[in-house]
Amino acid sequence: MARVSRSMHAIATPYIYHTLTISDGESQRSSQRAPNLLLRRLQANEGDMAKFVRHLRVEKVPESLNIEEIIENMENLHSLSWNVPNKFPPTLLSSIRSKFPNLRLSVCNHERVSDMDLELLTTFNLQSLDYDIYIDAYAWQSTPNALRHSEFRRITQIVQSAQHLKHLRLNLKLNDRYSTNGTYRRAAMRRFTDQDLTPVRFCLDHTTQLPSLEEFAISKEKTCAGYDFDALHCSVFRNSMDWSQIRKLDLHQLNPANLFAQLVGHTPNLRSLSFGLPDNQKDAAADVIPAARFIETLTNLESLDVTNVKSCIKAIWPAIRKHEKTLRTLILRPTRDNYGSPAAHETAHISSIARRFSRIEHLGYDVPFPSIHERKYRTKASPCDHHLNSIAEMPLKKLDLFLHIPQCESDFSCEYHPDVVGSVPPPELDEAKTHATAIAIAQRLSRGKRLEEIAFWFSRIGREDRFQPYLVLADMVLKRKKDEAWNVESARLDWRIVW
């Protein structure tokens, strides 16, 4: 429209340059062309284009860019998304504090290279915070009420002061130079004081008032201590916040039984729930009861994502079935035994989902490979036909398939022959075979359907010295538009060691 005439260009320009994204390098996506052009014009000081910008998103600050000059030229900035691991420029902070006092702020800061940016987080109208929280405690040190050095005292103060905060996502990380996979962290190690010695949780008391969140998410690195969901703390946590506004509760793979027990009847507007069940069969039966009761009390649940669901499927399945008329997303992630192999769901469950869950648009399910007896002694293994046929009946838009590659030859890789000293890694996925098989599965499942995206999540067991198991992962995403052909959107087919 802006190319039709000068007058139409004048009308369209404020809308074209409404949002500016600053990142490292220019994206070739059509949606980013206007922001790229605007950034070049701002750098060249062409006209007064900065006055049109209402929303600024900073992903990375190139060394050649004077971001302070660009922001200072803006006149009507409404929101700022600061997704950079560095601190906000101190000289710029004071100037925009007075210029945009009602600025809505979103911060996403992972692998940050310094301590918490307290000045930034307490200056503006903070509405969304996605932050790493560093802790001096390993997973095996997770005991109730144990005092550990962490950043929870400071994050509690930030959240408490941000009364307009709606979205809070925290990721607990070990305060170590090395990450879970052994790579060197770019983030600096935190220096704690005695004041930072607290239980691994929010520092709450009966007078604390937290903002009414719409989203709360918490996750952790595998080697890091988890959030301490002590029973008394969960009671105080419930009373510190108005939970009636929460719409999304993402607990990653955690199963906070005490929190579930406290929240029964307090989350009438919850639409999305993600959590994990115990992988220990002994604890599963008792620990699943609070989660099942909590799910049963929810109304209009639209999205449910559960890890390790097979460990106690009988106890939790009736609660899941209660939402068969409202669920649009159902992700049932694999349950793995102590050796990493998944425990397959009974065929009755996938059949029940296909028959009863009429509104499902996004399904996540692990599809097993039949044993050599079940496949009538055919040497090459393929994903189970019954599961794929049931999935093909559903009106899906998006599908996540979890496929555990067996030791024998399969449609994706050759047979694995480990030795006793662990010198033979699991064979890589054959790129050509994997692409061809995945596209064939996609064509089979999407025939006459509106399926637009399939993510394949591959896993396999490798063997170390004396056949000790370790888990490796890979993934691939296929996409299509309407009835067009399936294409590989992304692929990471080299095995990544998890543990």
Short mmCIF file of C-alpha atoms in Angstrom, two decimals:
data_model
loop_
_atom_site.label_atom_id
_atom_site.label_comp_id
_atom_site.label_asym_id
_atom_site.label_seq_id
_atom_site.Cartn_x
_atom_site.Cartn_y
_atom_site.Cartn_z
CA MET A 1 0.00 0.00 0.00
CA ALA A 2 2.86 2.37 0.87
CA ARG A 3 4.16 2.10 -2.73
CA VAL A 4 0.93 3.29 -4.41
CA SER A 5 1.44 7.04 -3.89
CA ARG A 6 3.21 9.53 -1.68
CA SER A 7 0.03 10.22 0.27
CA MET A 8 -0.55 6.51 0.89
CA HIS A 9 3.12 6.15 1.87
CA ALA A 10 2.70 8.92 4.44
CA ILE A 11 -0.32 7.14 5.89
CA ALA A 12 1.33 3.70 5.99
CA THR A 13 4.78 4.71 7.26
CA PRO A 14 3.81 5.04 10.97
CA TYR A 15 2.45 1.48 10.90
CA ILE A 16 5.32 -0.03 8.91
CA TYR A 17 7.90 1.26 11.40
CA HIS A 18 5.79 0.68 14.49
CA THR A 19 8.15 -2.02 15.82
CA LEU A 20 11.94 -2.08 15.68
CA THR A 21 14.04 -5.19 16.38
CA ILE A 22 17.78 -4.82 16.88
CA SER A 23 19.81 -8.02 16.53
CA ASP A 24 23.21 -9.18 15.34
CA GLY A 25 22.96 -9.12 11.57
CA GLU A 26 19.93 -8.64 9.34
CA SER A 27 17.24 -11.28 9.10
CA GLN A 28 16.12 -12.23 5.59
CA ARG A 29 12.56 -12.91 6.70
CA SER A 30 9.99 -10.67 5.04
CA SER A 31 8.58 -9.65 8.44
CA GLN A 32 11.99 -8.16 9.36
CA ARG A 33 12.64 -6.18 6.18
CA ALA A 34 10.95 -2.98 7.38
CA PRO A 35 12.76 -3.01 10.77
CA ASN A 36 16.08 -3.61 8.97
CA LEU A 37 15.42 -0.65 6.69
CA LEU A 38 14.37 1.52 9.61
CA LEU A 39 17.53 0.65 11.56
CA ARG A 40 19.74 1.58 8.61
CA ARG A 41 17.94 4.90 8.29
CA LEU A 42 18.24 5.60 11.99
CA GLN A 43 21.96 4.88 11.90
CA ALA A 44 22.33 7.23 8.94
CA ASN A 45 20.23 9.92 10.66
CA GLU A 46 17.82 10.03 7.73
CA GLY A 47 14.79 12.15 8.57
CA ASP A 48 12.81 11.77 11.76
CA MET A 49 11.92 8.08 11.43
CA ALA A 50 12.50 7.42 15.14
CA LYS A 51 9.27 9.18 16.04
CA PHE A 52 7.25 6.31 14.53
CA VAL A 53 8.73 3.61 16.78
CA ARG A 54 6.38 2.44 19.54
CA HIS A 55 7.90 -0.92 20.42
CA LEU A 56 11.63 -1.65 20.63
CA ARG A 57 13.03 -5.18 20.89
CA VAL A 58 16.78 -5.56 21.49
CA GLU A 59 18.18 -9.07 20.89
CA LYS A 60 21.82 -8.12 20.55
CA VAL A 61 23.71 -4.85 20.32
CA PRO A 62 26.24 -4.81 17.45
CA GLU A 63 29.48 -3.01 18.28
CA SER A 64 28.95 -0.63 15.38
CA LEU A 65 25.56 0.51 16.68
CA ASN A 66 25.08 3.54 18.93
CA ILE A 67 21.92 2.35 20.65
CA GLU A 68 21.87 5.28 23.05
CA GLU A 69 21.61 7.78 20.23
CA ILE A 70 18.84 5.78 18.54
CA ILE A 71 16.70 5.49 21.66
CA GLU A 72 17.20 9.13 22.61
CA ASN A 73 15.73 10.15 19.23
CA MET A 74 12.52 8.22 19.89
CA GLU A 75 9.54 10.27 21.00
CA ASN A 76 6.67 7.86 21.63
CA LEU A 77 8.23 4.63 22.86
CA HIS A 78 5.60 2.50 24.62
CA SER A 79 7.41 -0.78 25.29
CA LEU A 80 10.96 -2.11 25.48
CA SER A 81 12.06 -5.76 25.30
CA TRP A 82 15.64 -6.06 26.55
CA ASN A 83 16.85 -9.56 25.63
CA VAL A 84 20.58 -8.96 26.00
CA PRO A 85 22.88 -10.65 28.57
CA ASN A 86 24.58 -7.32 29.31
CA LYS A 87 23.47 -4.64 31.71
CA PHE A 88 21.42 -1.77 30.36
CA PRO A 89 23.67 1.26 29.59
CA PRO A 90 23.69 3.32 32.83
CA THR A 91 23.87 6.68 31.04
CA LEU A 92 20.84 5.81 28.94
CA LEU A 93 18.86 4.52 31.90
CA SER A 94 18.55 7.86 33.65
CA SER A 95 17.57 9.75 30.49
CA ILE A 96 14.72 7.45 29.45
CA ARG A 97 13.53 7.15 33.05
CA SER A 98 12.30 10.74 32.84
CA LYS A 99 11.42 10.68 29.13
CA PHE A 100 9.25 7.51 29.21
CA PRO A 101 8.00 7.10 32.81
CA ASN A 102 5.25 4.65 31.78
CA LEU A 103 7.43 2.49 29.56
CA ARG A 104 6.35 -1.19 29.60
CA LEU A 105 9.42 -3.38 30.10
CA SER A 106 10.09 -7.01 29.20
CA VAL A 107 13.43 -8.59 30.10
CA CYS A 108 14.80 -11.92 28.90
CA ASN A 109 18.29 -12.43 30.28
CA HIS A 110 20.07 -15.78 30.05
CA GLU A 111 23.79 -16.47 30.48
CA ARG A 112 24.14 -12.91 31.75
CA VAL A 113 27.70 -11.73 32.22
CA SER A 114 27.09 -9.72 35.40
CA ASP A 115 24.96 -9.65 38.53
CA MET A 116 21.27 -8.80 38.41
CA ASP A 117 20.54 -5.48 36.75
CA LEU A 118 18.64 -4.12 39.75
CA GLU A 119 18.49 -0.57 38.39
CA LEU A 120 16.77 -1.67 35.19
CA LEU A 121 14.42 -4.17 36.82
CA THR A 122 13.19 -1.72 39.44
CA THR A 123 13.01 1.39 37.25
CA PHE A 124 10.28 0.74 34.73
CA ASN A 125 6.88 -0.80 34.49
CA LEU A 126 8.21 -4.37 34.47
CA GLN A 127 5.59 -6.66 32.89
CA SER A 128 7.56 -9.71 31.78
CA LEU A 129 10.72 -11.25 33.27
CA ASP A 130 12.53 -14.32 31.93
CA TYR A 131 15.66 -14.72 34.06
CA ASP A 132 18.38 -17.12 35.14
CA ILE A 133 18.73 -17.58 38.91
CA TYR A 134 22.14 -18.81 40.08
CA ILE A 135 22.51 -21.18 43.03
CA ASP A 136 25.47 -22.65 44.92
CA ALA A 137 23.91 -26.10 45.35
CA TYR A 138 23.94 -29.33 43.37
CA ALA A 139 20.86 -31.47 42.74
CA TRP A 140 21.92 -34.01 45.38
CA GLN A 141 21.93 -31.17 47.94
CA SER A 142 18.18 -30.54 47.52
CA THR A 143 16.84 -30.99 51.04
CA PRO A 144 13.86 -29.12 52.55
CA ASN A 145 14.70 -25.81 54.24
CA ALA A 146 18.45 -26.21 53.63
CA LEU A 147 20.27 -22.86 53.49
CA ARG A 148 22.15 -22.25 50.24
CA HIS A 149 23.73 -19.24 48.61
CA SER A 150 21.47 -18.08 45.79
CA GLU A 151 19.90 -15.06 44.12
CA PHE A 152 16.43 -15.73 45.53
CA ARG A 153 16.58 -12.92 48.06
CA ARG A 154 17.23 -10.41 45.29
CA ILE A 155 14.71 -11.83 42.83
CA THR A 156 12.07 -11.79 45.58
CA GLN A 157 12.67 -8.07 46.11
CA ILE A 158 12.43 -7.41 42.38
CA VAL A 159 9.19 -9.36 41.95
CA GLN A 160 7.66 -7.81 45.05
CA SER A 161 8.37 -4.29 43.76
CA ALA A 162 7.07 -5.02 40.24
CA GLN A 163 3.36 -4.77 40.96
CA HIS A 164 2.49 -4.71 37.23
CA LEU A 165 4.41 -7.93 36.50
CA LYS A 166 2.29 -10.44 34.54
CA HIS A 167 4.77 -12.99 33.20
CA LEU A 168 7.53 -14.52 35.35
CA ARG A 169 9.81 -17.27 34.03
CA LEU A 170 12.77 -18.42 36.13
CA ASN A 171 15.47 -20.94 35.24
CA LEU A 172 17.63 -22.24 38.11
CA LYS A 173 21.29 -22.71 37.23
CA LEU A 174 24.33 -23.93 39.07
CA ASN A 175 26.78 -21.15 39.93
CA ASP A 176 29.59 -22.86 38.07
CA ARG A 177 31.97 -22.11 35.24
CA TYR A 178 30.67 -25.10 33.34
CA SER A 179 27.15 -25.85 32.14
CA THR A 180 25.33 -29.18 32.33
CA ASN A 181 26.84 -30.46 29.07
CA GLY A 182 30.38 -29.53 30.15
CA THR A 183 30.78 -26.45 27.97
CA TYR A 184 32.32 -23.29 29.38
CA ARG A 185 29.81 -20.64 30.43
CA ARG A 186 30.12 -17.10 29.18
CA ALA A 187 28.34 -15.91 32.31
CA ALA A 188 30.49 -14.82 35.22
CA MET A 189 30.29 -16.63 38.55
CA ARG A 190 28.24 -14.89 41.22
CA ARG A 191 29.80 -13.65 44.45
CA PHE A 192 27.41 -14.23 47.31
CA THR A 193 27.29 -12.73 50.81
CA ASP A 194 25.83 -14.04 54.05
CA GLN A 195 22.59 -12.21 53.20
CA ASP A 196 22.20 -14.49 50.20
CA LEU A 197 22.13 -17.61 52.39
CA THR A 198 18.47 -18.71 52.26
CA PRO A 199 16.41 -21.75 51.32
CA VAL A 200 16.21 -22.24 47.55
CA ARG A 201 12.90 -20.43 47.10
CA PHE A 202 11.25 -17.02 47.28
CA CYS A 203 11.90 -15.27 50.59
CA LEU A 204 8.31 -14.85 51.78
CA ASP A 205 6.53 -14.20 55.04
CA HIS A 206 2.91 -13.60 55.98
CA THR A 207 3.15 -9.89 55.06
CA THR A 208 4.54 -10.41 51.54
CA GLN A 209 2.39 -9.29 48.63
CA LEU A 210 3.38 -10.46 45.16
CA PRO A 211 1.83 -9.19 41.91
CA SER A 212 -1.08 -11.09 40.36
CA LEU A 213 0.72 -13.12 37.72
CA GLU A 214 -0.86 -14.45 34.55
CA GLU A 215 2.08 -16.76 33.89
CA PHE A 216 4.53 -18.45 36.25
CA ALA A 217 7.21 -20.79 34.94
CA ILE A 218 10.12 -22.38 36.76
CA SER A 219 12.71 -24.85 35.50
CA LYS A 220 16.22 -25.96 36.41
CA GLU A 221 19.39 -27.47 35.06
CA LYS A 222 19.73 -31.18 35.69
CA THR A 223 22.75 -30.77 38.01
CA CYS A 224 21.29 -27.84 39.95
CA ALA A 225 19.27 -27.97 43.17
CA GLY A 226 15.55 -27.52 42.61
CA TYR A 227 13.04 -25.08 44.07
CA ASP A 228 12.19 -25.96 47.68
CA PHE A 229 8.42 -26.51 47.67
CA ASP A 230 8.22 -26.99 51.43
CA ALA A 231 4.63 -27.43 52.72
CA LEU A 232 4.67 -24.33 54.94
CA HIS A 233 6.31 -22.24 52.21
CA CYS A 234 3.66 -23.31 49.68
CA SER A 235 0.94 -22.19 52.08
CA VAL A 236 2.58 -18.76 52.43
CA PHE A 237 3.20 -18.64 48.66
CA ARG A 238 -0.49 -19.22 47.96
CA ASN A 239 -1.52 -16.43 50.36
CA SER A 240 1.09 -14.01 48.97
CA MET A 241 -0.52 -13.79 45.55
CA ASP A 242 -3.92 -13.66 43.88
CA TRP A 243 -3.79 -16.94 41.95
CA SER A 244 -7.18 -16.36 40.33
CA GLN A 245 -5.47 -14.42 37.51
CA ILE A 246 -2.97 -17.10 36.55
CA ARG A 247 -3.53 -18.58 33.09
CA LYS A 248 -0.29 -20.50 32.53
CA LEU A 249 1.60 -22.57 35.11
CA ASP A 250 4.76 -24.17 33.73
CA LEU A 251 6.67 -26.31 36.23
CA HIS A 252 8.82 -27.96 33.57
CA GLN A 253 9.55 -31.48 34.87
CA LEU A 254 8.90 -30.66 38.54
CA ASN A 255 6.12 -32.25 40.60
CA PRO A 256 5.46 -29.89 43.55
CA ALA A 257 2.89 -31.96 45.43
CA ASN A 258 2.69 -29.40 48.25
CA LEU A 259 1.97 -26.55 45.84
CA PHE A 260 -0.68 -28.55 44.00
CA ALA A 261 -2.38 -29.32 47.32
CA GLN A 262 -2.45 -25.62 48.22
CA LEU A 263 -3.73 -24.42 44.85
CA VAL A 264 -6.80 -26.65 44.65
CA GLY A 265 -9.73 -24.32 43.99
CA HIS A 266 -7.57 -21.18 43.69
CA THR A 267 -6.84 -21.12 39.92
CA PRO A 268 -10.21 -20.76 38.15
CA ASN A 269 -8.67 -19.18 35.03
CA LEU A 270 -5.79 -21.61 34.49
CA ARG A 271 -5.66 -22.63 30.84
CA SER A 272 -2.19 -24.18 30.48
CA LEU A 273 -0.36 -26.58 32.84
CA SER A 274 3.05 -28.25 32.45
CA PHE A 275 4.73 -30.48 35.03
CA GLY A 276 6.53 -33.79 35.48
CA LEU A 277 5.73 -36.88 37.52
CA PRO A 278 8.29 -38.87 39.54
CA ASP A 279 10.32 -41.35 37.53
CA ASN A 280 10.70 -43.45 40.66
CA GLN A 281 7.95 -46.08 40.61
CA LYS A 282 7.95 -46.29 44.43
CA ASP A 283 7.15 -42.61 44.92
CA ALA A 284 4.90 -42.22 41.90
CA ALA A 285 1.67 -43.62 43.34
CA ALA A 286 1.59 -41.33 46.38
CA ASP A 287 3.05 -38.22 44.74
CA VAL A 288 0.61 -38.22 41.83
CA ILE A 289 -2.49 -37.82 44.03
CA PRO A 290 -2.11 -34.03 44.66
CA ALA A 291 -1.47 -33.43 40.95
CA ALA A 292 -4.48 -35.52 39.93
CA ARG A 293 -6.75 -33.72 42.41
CA PHE A 294 -5.50 -30.34 41.20
CA ILE A 295 -6.16 -31.23 37.55
CA GLU A 296 -9.64 -32.52 38.40
CA THR A 297 -10.62 -29.17 39.93
CA LEU A 298 -9.62 -27.14 36.87
CA THR A 299 -12.22 -25.87 34.41
CA ASN A 300 -11.63 -25.07 30.74
CA LEU A 301 -8.08 -26.45 30.70
CA GLU A 302 -6.79 -26.05 27.14
CA SER A 303 -3.16 -27.20 27.32
CA LEU A 304 -1.57 -30.02 29.36
CA ASP A 305 2.08 -31.10 29.14
CA VAL A 306 3.19 -33.99 31.38
CA THR A 307 6.59 -35.69 31.64
CA ASN A 308 6.92 -39.27 32.94
CA VAL A 309 3.16 -39.77 32.70
CA LYS A 310 3.51 -43.54 32.15
CA SER A 311 4.97 -43.99 35.65
CA CYS A 312 1.48 -43.53 37.11
CA ILE A 313 -0.88 -43.42 34.15
CA LYS A 314 -3.67 -45.28 35.97
CA ALA A 315 -3.83 -42.70 38.74
CA ILE A 316 -3.74 -39.61 36.55
CA TRP A 317 -5.58 -40.71 33.41
CA PRO A 318 -9.10 -40.14 34.86
CA ALA A 319 -8.10 -36.55 35.71
CA ILE A 320 -6.81 -36.00 32.17
CA ARG A 321 -9.96 -37.54 30.69
CA LYS A 322 -12.04 -34.96 32.56
CA HIS A 323 -10.76 -32.33 30.10
CA GLU A 324 -11.31 -34.30 26.90
CA LYS A 325 -13.82 -31.70 25.63
CA THR A 326 -11.61 -28.63 26.22
CA LEU A 327 -7.99 -29.69 25.65
CA ARG A 328 -6.46 -28.33 22.46
CA THR A 329 -2.87 -29.28 23.35
CA LEU A 330 -1.90 -32.57 25.01
CA ILE A 331 1.80 -33.45 25.35
CA LEU A 332 2.56 -36.78 27.04
CA ARG A 333 6.34 -36.98 27.17
CA PRO A 334 8.29 -40.24 27.50
CA THR A 335 8.75 -42.02 30.80
CA ARG A 336 12.27 -43.43 30.96
CA ASP A 337 13.54 -46.22 33.17
CA ASN A 338 16.83 -46.09 35.07
CA TYR A 339 18.63 -47.10 31.89
CA GLY A 340 17.10 -44.37 29.71
CA SER A 341 14.74 -46.56 27.71
CA PRO A 342 11.15 -45.28 27.47
CA ALA A 343 8.20 -47.20 28.87
CA ALA A 344 5.65 -47.33 26.05
CA HIS A 345 2.05 -46.25 26.60
CA GLU A 346 -0.62 -48.89 26.23
CA THR A 347 -2.32 -48.79 22.83
CA ALA A 348 -5.64 -48.13 24.59
CA HIS A 349 -4.54 -44.62 25.55
CA ILE A 350 -3.72 -43.40 22.04
CA SER A 351 -6.97 -44.96 20.82
CA SER A 352 -8.87 -43.17 23.59
CA ILE A 353 -7.28 -39.83 22.69
CA ALA A 354 -8.19 -40.27 19.02
CA ARG A 355 -11.76 -41.23 19.89
CA ARG A 356 -12.60 -38.89 22.79
CA PHE A 357 -10.40 -35.76 22.64
CA SER A 358 -12.26 -34.09 19.79
CA ARG A 359 -10.65 -30.62 20.02
CA ILE A 360 -7.00 -31.66 20.06
CA GLU A 361 -4.92 -29.57 17.64
CA HIS A 362 -1.45 -30.22 19.07
CA LEU A 363 -0.45 -33.69 20.27
CA GLY A 364 2.84 -34.91 21.71
CA TYR A 365 3.24 -38.68 22.05
CA ASP A 366 5.98 -41.30 22.08
CA VAL A 367 5.52 -43.90 19.37
CA PRO A 368 7.24 -47.22 20.12
CA PHE A 369 9.09 -49.51 17.75
CA PRO A 370 7.60 -53.04 17.85
CA SER A 371 9.79 -55.84 19.19
CA ILE A 372 11.22 -58.39 16.79
CA HIS A 373 8.37 -60.78 17.69
CA GLU A 374 5.71 -58.13 17.07
CA ARG A 375 7.15 -57.23 13.69
CA LYS A 376 7.17 -60.91 12.70
CA TYR A 377 10.94 -61.16 12.74
CA ARG A 378 11.53 -58.46 10.15
CA THR A 379 15.05 -57.21 10.80
CA LYS A 380 14.38 -53.49 10.21
CA ALA A 381 12.26 -51.73 12.83
CA SER A 382 9.63 -49.09 11.99
CA PRO A 383 7.39 -46.96 14.25
CA CYS A 384 4.26 -48.76 15.45
CA ASP A 385 1.48 -48.79 12.82
CA HIS A 386 -1.33 -48.80 15.39
CA HIS A 387 -0.08 -45.60 17.01
CA LEU A 388 0.41 -43.86 13.66
CA ASN A 389 -3.04 -44.94 12.45
CA SER A 390 -4.66 -43.56 15.61
CA ILE A 391 -2.78 -40.27 15.25
CA ALA A 392 -3.87 -40.04 11.60
CA GLU A 393 -7.51 -39.93 12.75
CA MET A 394 -7.05 -36.70 14.73
CA PRO A 395 -7.65 -33.19 13.31
CA LEU A 396 -4.18 -31.99 14.29
CA LYS A 397 -2.34 -28.84 13.27
CA LYS A 398 0.89 -29.69 15.09
CA LEU A 399 2.46 -32.97 16.21
CA ASP A 400 5.45 -33.86 18.40
CA LEU A 401 6.62 -37.44 17.86
CA PHE A 402 9.01 -38.94 20.41
CA LEU A 403 10.90 -41.82 18.77
CA HIS A 404 13.37 -43.97 20.69
CA ILE A 405 15.67 -45.61 18.15
CA PRO A 406 16.19 -49.31 19.03
CA GLN A 407 19.52 -51.10 19.07
CA CYS A 408 18.62 -53.06 15.94
CA GLU A 409 18.53 -51.64 12.41
CA SER A 410 15.66 -49.21 11.83
CA ASP A 411 14.29 -46.88 9.18
CA PHE A 412 16.51 -44.17 10.65
CA SER A 413 19.84 -45.79 11.52
CA CYS A 414 21.90 -48.95 11.34
CA GLU A 415 22.27 -51.55 14.08
CA TYR A 416 24.30 -50.65 17.17
CA HIS A 417 27.08 -53.01 18.28
CA PRO A 418 28.57 -51.61 21.51
CA ASP A 419 31.63 -53.18 23.08
CA VAL A 420 32.40 -53.85 26.73
CA VAL A 421 34.82 -50.93 27.11
CA GLY A 422 32.44 -48.31 25.69
CA SER A 423 34.60 -47.34 22.73
CA VAL A 424 31.76 -47.58 20.18
CA PRO A 425 29.28 -44.67 20.14
CA PRO A 426 25.73 -45.21 18.88
CA PRO A 427 25.56 -44.94 15.06
CA GLU A 428 24.45 -41.55 13.79
CA LEU A 429 21.06 -41.05 12.20
CA ASP A 430 21.31 -41.58 8.45
CA GLU A 431 20.41 -38.14 7.06
CA ALA A 432 18.93 -39.34 3.76
CA LYS A 433 16.95 -42.19 5.35
CA THR A 434 15.76 -40.01 8.22
CA HIS A 435 14.53 -37.27 5.88
CA ALA A 436 12.78 -39.77 3.60
CA THR A 437 11.16 -41.72 6.45
CA ALA A 438 10.05 -38.58 8.27
CA ILE A 439 8.47 -37.11 5.14
CA ALA A 440 6.74 -40.43 4.41
CA ILE A 441 5.29 -40.44 7.95
CA ALA A 442 4.21 -36.81 7.52
CA GLN A 443 2.46 -37.58 4.23
CA ARG A 444 0.72 -40.56 5.79
CA LEU A 445 -0.54 -38.57 8.79
CA SER A 446 -1.56 -35.44 6.88
CA ARG A 447 -3.53 -36.95 4.02
CA GLY A 448 -6.69 -34.85 3.82
CA LYS A 449 -5.82 -33.15 7.12
CA ARG A 450 -4.73 -29.64 8.15
CA LEU A 451 -1.49 -30.81 9.79
CA GLU A 452 1.14 -28.09 9.30
CA GLU A 453 4.11 -29.04 11.51
CA ILE A 454 5.70 -32.23 12.83
CA ALA A 455 8.63 -32.24 15.24
CA PHE A 456 10.57 -35.52 15.53
CA TRP A 457 12.38 -35.97 18.85
CA PHE A 458 14.87 -38.84 18.51
CA SER A 459 16.60 -40.61 21.38
CA ARG A 460 18.89 -43.62 21.70
CA ILE A 461 20.92 -45.39 24.36
CA GLY A 462 24.70 -45.48 24.08
CA ARG A 463 26.98 -47.73 26.14
CA GLU A 464 30.01 -46.69 28.16
CA ASP A 465 32.55 -48.87 29.95
CA ARG A 466 30.99 -52.15 31.13
CA PHE A 467 27.82 -51.30 29.19
CA GLN A 468 26.79 -48.41 31.44
CA PRO A 469 23.99 -46.56 29.58
CA TYR A 470 23.86 -42.94 28.54
CA LEU A 471 21.18 -41.06 26.63
CA VAL A 472 21.64 -39.19 23.34
CA LEU A 473 19.13 -36.91 21.61
CA ALA A 474 18.54 -35.41 18.15
CA ASP A 475 15.63 -33.62 16.51
CA MET A 476 14.10 -32.48 13.23
CA VAL A 477 11.13 -30.29 12.29
CA LEU A 478 9.02 -30.60 9.13
CA LYS A 479 6.61 -27.89 7.97
CA ARG A 480 4.21 -27.25 5.13
CA LYS A 481 1.75 -24.54 4.10
CA LYS A 482 -1.79 -25.71 3.35
CA ASP A 483 -1.51 -28.62 0.90
CA GLU A 484 2.04 -27.95 -0.20
CA ALA A 485 4.86 -30.49 0.06
CA TRP A 486 6.58 -31.15 3.38
CA ASN A 487 9.98 -29.51 3.86
CA VAL A 488 12.69 -29.82 6.50
CA GLU A 489 12.51 -26.60 8.52
CA SER A 490 15.39 -27.48 10.87
CA ALA A 491 17.45 -30.53 11.73
CA ARG A 492 19.98 -31.35 14.43
CA LEU A 493 20.71 -34.98 13.61
CA ASP A 494 24.09 -35.33 15.33
CA TRP A 495 23.60 -37.09 18.66
CA ARG A 496 23.85 -34.86 21.73
CA ILE A 497 24.81 -36.59 24.98
CA VAL A 498 22.41 -35.85 27.86
CA TRP A 499 23.79 -38.10 30.62
#
